[in-house]
CSV table of C-alpha atoms in Angstrom, one decimal:
chain,number,residue,atom,x,y,z
Y,12,MET,CA,-32.9,-48.9,20.0
Y,13,ASP,CA,-30.4,-50.5,17.7
Y,14,MET,CA,-31.2,-52.3,14.4
Y,15,ALA,CA,-31.0,-55.8,15.9
Y,16,ALA,CA,-33.5,-54.9,18.6
Y,17,LEU,CA,-35.8,-53.3,16.1
Y,18,ALA,CA,-35.7,-56.3,13.8
Y,19,GLY,CA,-36.5,-58.6,16.8
Y,20,LEU,CA,-39.3,-56.3,17.9
Y,21,THR,CA,-40.8,-56.2,14.4
Y,22,LEU,CA,-40.7,-60.0,14.1
Y,23,PHE,CA,-42.2,-60.6,17.5
Y,24,ALA,CA,-44.9,-58.0,17.1
Y,25,SER,CA,-45.8,-59.3,13.6
Y,26,VAL,CA,-46.3,-62.8,14.9
Y,27,ALA,CA,-48.4,-61.5,17.9
Y,28,ALA,CA,-50.5,-59.3,15.7
Y,29,PHE,CA,-51.4,-61.8,12.9
Y,30,THR,CA,-51.8,-65.0,14.9
Y,31,PRO,CA,-55.3,-65.9,16.1
Y,32,GLY,CA,-56.6,-64.2,19.2
Y,33,PRO,CA,-59.8,-62.6,20.5
Y,34,ASN,CA,-59.6,-59.5,18.3
Y,35,ASN,CA,-58.8,-61.4,15.2
Y,36,VAL,CA,-61.5,-64.0,15.8
Y,37,MET,CA,-64.1,-61.3,16.3
Y,38,LEU,CA,-63.0,-59.4,13.2
Y,39,ALA,CA,-63.1,-62.6,11.1
Y,40,SER,CA,-66.7,-63.3,12.3
Y,41,SER,CA,-67.7,-59.7,11.7
Y,42,GLY,CA,-66.3,-59.7,8.2
Y,43,ALA,CA,-68.1,-62.9,7.4
Y,44,THR,CA,-71.4,-61.7,8.8
Y,45,PHE,CA,-71.5,-58.0,8.0
Y,46,GLY,CA,-68.8,-57.4,5.5
Y,47,PHE,CA,-65.8,-55.1,5.6
Y,48,ARG,CA,-67.5,-51.7,5.4
Y,49,ARG,CA,-70.0,-52.3,8.2
Y,50,SER,CA,-67.1,-53.7,10.3
Y,51,LEU,CA,-65.0,-50.5,10.0
Y,52,PRO,CA,-66.2,-49.1,13.3
Y,53,HIS,CA,-65.0,-52.3,14.9
Y,54,ILE,CA,-61.6,-52.1,13.2
Y,55,LEU,CA,-61.2,-48.5,14.2
Y,56,GLY,CA,-62.2,-49.2,17.8
Y,57,VAL,CA,-59.6,-51.9,18.1
Y,58,ILE,CA,-56.9,-49.6,16.7
Y,59,ALA,CA,-57.9,-46.7,19.0
Y,60,GLY,CA,-58.2,-48.8,22.1
Y,61,PHE,CA,-54.9,-50.6,21.4
Y,62,THR,CA,-53.2,-47.2,20.8
Y,63,ILE,CA,-54.3,-46.0,24.3
Y,64,MET,CA,-53.2,-49.3,25.8
Y,65,VAL,CA,-49.7,-49.0,24.3
Y,66,LEU,CA,-49.4,-45.5,25.6
Y,67,ALA,CA,-50.6,-46.5,29.0
Y,68,ALA,CA,-48.1,-49.4,29.2
Y,69,GLY,CA,-45.3,-47.1,28.0
Y,70,PHE,CA,-46.1,-44.6,30.7
Y,71,GLY,CA,-46.1,-47.1,33.5
Y,72,PHE,CA,-49.7,-48.4,33.9
Y,73,ALA,CA,-48.4,-52.0,33.9
Y,74,SER,CA,-46.4,-51.2,36.9
Y,75,ILE,CA,-49.5,-49.8,38.7
Y,76,LEU,CA,-51.3,-53.1,37.9
Y,77,ASN,CA,-48.4,-55.1,39.4
Y,78,ALA,CA,-48.4,-52.9,42.5
Y,79,MET,CA,-52.2,-53.2,42.9
Y,80,PRO,CA,-53.3,-56.9,42.4
Y,81,ALA,CA,-56.9,-56.0,43.2
Y,82,LEU,CA,-57.1,-53.6,40.3
Y,83,HIS,CA,-55.6,-56.2,38.0
Y,84,THR,CA,-58.1,-58.8,39.1
Y,85,THR,CA,-61.0,-56.4,38.6
Y,86,MET,CA,-59.8,-55.6,35.1
Y,87,ARG,CA,-59.4,-59.3,34.4
Y,88,LEU,CA,-62.9,-60.1,35.6
Y,89,ALA,CA,-64.3,-57.2,33.5
Y,90,GLY,CA,-62.4,-58.5,30.5
Y,91,ILE,CA,-63.8,-62.1,30.9
Y,92,VAL,CA,-67.4,-60.9,31.3
Y,93,PHE,CA,-67.1,-58.7,28.3
Y,94,LEU,CA,-65.5,-61.5,26.3
Y,95,VAL,CA,-68.3,-63.9,27.2
Y,96,PHE,CA,-70.8,-61.2,26.1
Y,97,LEU,CA,-69.0,-60.8,22.8
Y,98,ALA,CA,-68.9,-64.5,22.3
Y,99,TRP,CA,-72.7,-64.6,22.7
Y,100,LYS,CA,-73.1,-61.7,20.3
Y,101,ILE,CA,-71.0,-63.5,17.7
Y,102,GLY,CA,-72.6,-66.9,18.2
Y,103,THR,CA,-76.1,-65.5,17.8
Y,104,ALA,CA,-75.3,-63.2,14.9
Y,105,GLY,CA,-77.2,-64.0,11.7
Y,106,ARG,CA,-76.9,-62.8,8.1
Y,107,GLN,CA,-77.8,-59.1,7.8
Y,108,SER,CA,-80.6,-59.6,5.2
Y,109,GLN,CA,-82.2,-62.3,7.4
Y,110,HIS,CA,-81.8,-60.7,10.8
Y,111,GLY,CA,-82.0,-57.0,10.7
Y,112,ARG,CA,-81.4,-56.6,14.4
Y,113,SER,CA,-78.0,-58.2,14.3
Y,114,THR,CA,-75.3,-55.5,14.3
Y,115,PRO,CA,-71.5,-55.5,14.2
Y,116,LEU,CA,-69.5,-54.5,17.3
Y,117,SER,CA,-69.4,-50.7,17.7
Y,118,PHE,CA,-66.4,-48.5,17.8
Y,119,TRP,CA,-66.8,-47.9,21.6
Y,120,GLN,CA,-67.4,-51.6,22.3
Y,121,ALA,CA,-64.3,-52.6,20.4
Y,122,ALA,CA,-62.2,-49.8,22.0
Y,123,ALA,CA,-63.5,-50.6,25.5
Y,124,PHE,CA,-62.5,-54.3,25.2
Y,125,GLN,CA,-58.8,-53.3,24.5
Y,126,LEU,CA,-58.8,-51.3,27.8
Y,127,VAL,CA,-60.0,-54.2,30.0
Y,128,ASN,CA,-57.9,-56.9,28.3
Y,129,PRO,CA,-55.0,-57.6,30.8
Y,130,LYS,CA,-53.6,-60.2,28.4
Y,131,GLY,CA,-53.1,-57.5,25.7
Y,132,LEU,CA,-51.7,-55.0,28.3
Y,133,THR,CA,-49.3,-57.7,29.6
Y,134,LEU,CA,-48.1,-58.4,26.0
Y,135,VAL,CA,-47.4,-54.7,25.3
Y,136,ALA,CA,-45.7,-54.2,28.7
Y,137,SER,CA,-43.5,-57.2,27.9
Y,138,ILE,CA,-42.6,-55.8,24.5
Y,139,ILE,CA,-41.6,-52.5,26.1
Y,140,ALA,CA,-39.6,-54.3,28.9
Y,141,ILE,CA,-37.7,-56.6,26.5
Y,142,TYR,CA,-37.0,-54.3,23.5
Y,143,SER,CA,-36.5,-50.9,25.1
Y,144,SER,CA,-32.9,-50.0,26.0
Y,145,GLY,CA,-33.8,-48.8,29.5
Y,146,ALA,CA,-36.5,-47.0,31.6
Y,147,GLY,CA,-35.0,-43.6,30.8
Y,148,ASN,CA,-35.3,-44.2,27.1
Y,149,VAL,CA,-38.9,-45.5,27.0
Y,150,ALA,CA,-40.5,-42.1,26.2
Y,151,THR,CA,-38.1,-41.6,23.3
Y,152,GLU,CA,-38.4,-45.2,22.0
Y,153,MET,CA,-42.2,-45.0,22.1
Y,154,GLN,CA,-41.8,-42.9,19.0
Y,155,ILE,CA,-40.7,-46.2,17.3
Y,156,ILE,CA,-42.7,-48.7,19.3
Y,157,LEU,CA,-46.1,-47.0,19.1
Y,158,PRO,CA,-46.3,-46.5,15.3
Y,159,LEU,CA,-44.9,-50.0,14.7
Y,160,LEU,CA,-47.4,-51.8,17.0
Y,161,VAL,CA,-50.4,-49.7,15.9
Y,162,SER,CA,-49.6,-50.1,12.2
Y,163,LEU,CA,-49.2,-53.9,12.6
Y,164,THR,CA,-52.5,-54.0,14.5
Y,165,ALA,CA,-54.3,-52.1,11.8
Y,166,MET,CA,-52.9,-54.3,9.0
Y,167,SER,CA,-53.8,-57.4,11.0
Y,168,ALA,CA,-57.4,-56.2,11.8
Y,169,CYS,CA,-58.0,-55.4,8.1
Y,170,THR,CA,-56.5,-58.7,7.0
Y,171,TRP,CA,-58.6,-60.8,9.3
Y,172,CYS,CA,-61.8,-58.9,8.6
Y,173,LEU,CA,-61.3,-59.2,4.8
Y,174,SER,CA,-60.5,-62.9,5.2
Y,175,GLY,CA,-63.8,-63.2,7.1
Y,176,LYS,CA,-65.6,-61.4,4.3
Y,177,LEU,CA,-64.2,-63.9,1.8
Y,178,ILE,CA,-65.3,-66.8,4.0
Y,179,GLY,CA,-68.7,-65.2,4.3
Y,180,ARG,CA,-69.1,-65.2,0.6
Y,181,LEU,CA,-68.4,-69.0,0.5
Y,182,LEU,CA,-70.9,-69.6,3.3
Y,183,THR,CA,-74.0,-69.0,1.2
Y,184,ALA,CA,-76.3,-71.1,3.3
Y,185,ASP,CA,-77.5,-69.4,6.5
Y,186,ILE,CA,-76.9,-72.5,8.5
Y,187,ALA,CA,-73.3,-72.6,7.3
Y,188,LEU,CA,-72.7,-69.0,8.4
Y,189,ARG,CA,-74.4,-69.7,11.8
Y,190,ARG,CA,-72.1,-72.7,12.3
Y,191,PHE,CA,-69.0,-70.6,11.4
Y,192,ASN,CA,-70.1,-67.9,13.9
Y,193,MET,CA,-70.7,-70.5,16.6
Y,194,LEU,CA,-67.2,-71.9,15.9
Y,195,MET,CA,-65.7,-68.4,16.3
Y,196,ALA,CA,-67.7,-67.9,19.5
Y,197,ALA,CA,-66.3,-71.2,20.9
Y,198,LEU,CA,-62.7,-70.1,20.0
Y,199,LEU,CA,-63.3,-66.8,21.7
Y,200,VAL,CA,-64.4,-68.6,24.9
Y,201,LEU,CA,-61.4,-70.9,24.7
Y,202,SER,CA,-59.1,-67.9,24.6
Y,203,LEU,CA,-60.3,-67.2,28.2
Y,204,ILE,CA,-58.4,-70.2,29.5
Y,205,PRO,CA,-55.0,-68.5,29.9
Y,206,MET,CA,-56.8,-65.8,32.0
Y,207,LEU,CA,-58.3,-68.1,34.5
Y,208,PRO,CA,-55.2,-69.1,36.6
Y,209,GLY,CA,-54.8,-65.4,37.6
Y,210,LEU,CA,-58.3,-65.6,39.2
Y,211,GLY,CA,-57.4,-68.7,41.3
Y,212,VAL,CA,-59.5,-71.0,39.0
Y,213,GLN,CA,-57.9,-74.4,38.6
């Protein structure tokens, strides 16, 4: 991979990592509701699941999905169901001191979402297809692509969670925090729209 391709990859991956999306919305809500420390399992789950997804895309799993539309549809459905569940979890989350039963997303829940997120897998597969210098070089170039994408994901996850924590400090009234979480849940549901055409939903 030459320097021009690396610069382009870094810029594209940075924009993709830091712009709003399902993971970033969930992390902002978790930071606002539970704080950064309690959200660490969520952050680590995103990083671990994303790492596995990048490796899977690099070693051809995206090609398997393209060759098996039924598997791709199944994963997409699973992702939508899980995303709706997470939106409900966010929308009903209350302040920790007021609602002891409310808990942040666990490591395994966050990691599992990455693995059933066809949108994320398609993004990673596109990055590998566009910025690698050829199929024969993917394994070698993954030594550059993987650390870059994972480090950007980690920085983005921490940034959004910390931003959420700062917002949470401003939302001192319980009703304000609840409205913020409901807004985050609505944004999460809206992020499903790009996934619907692949299911034949008009």
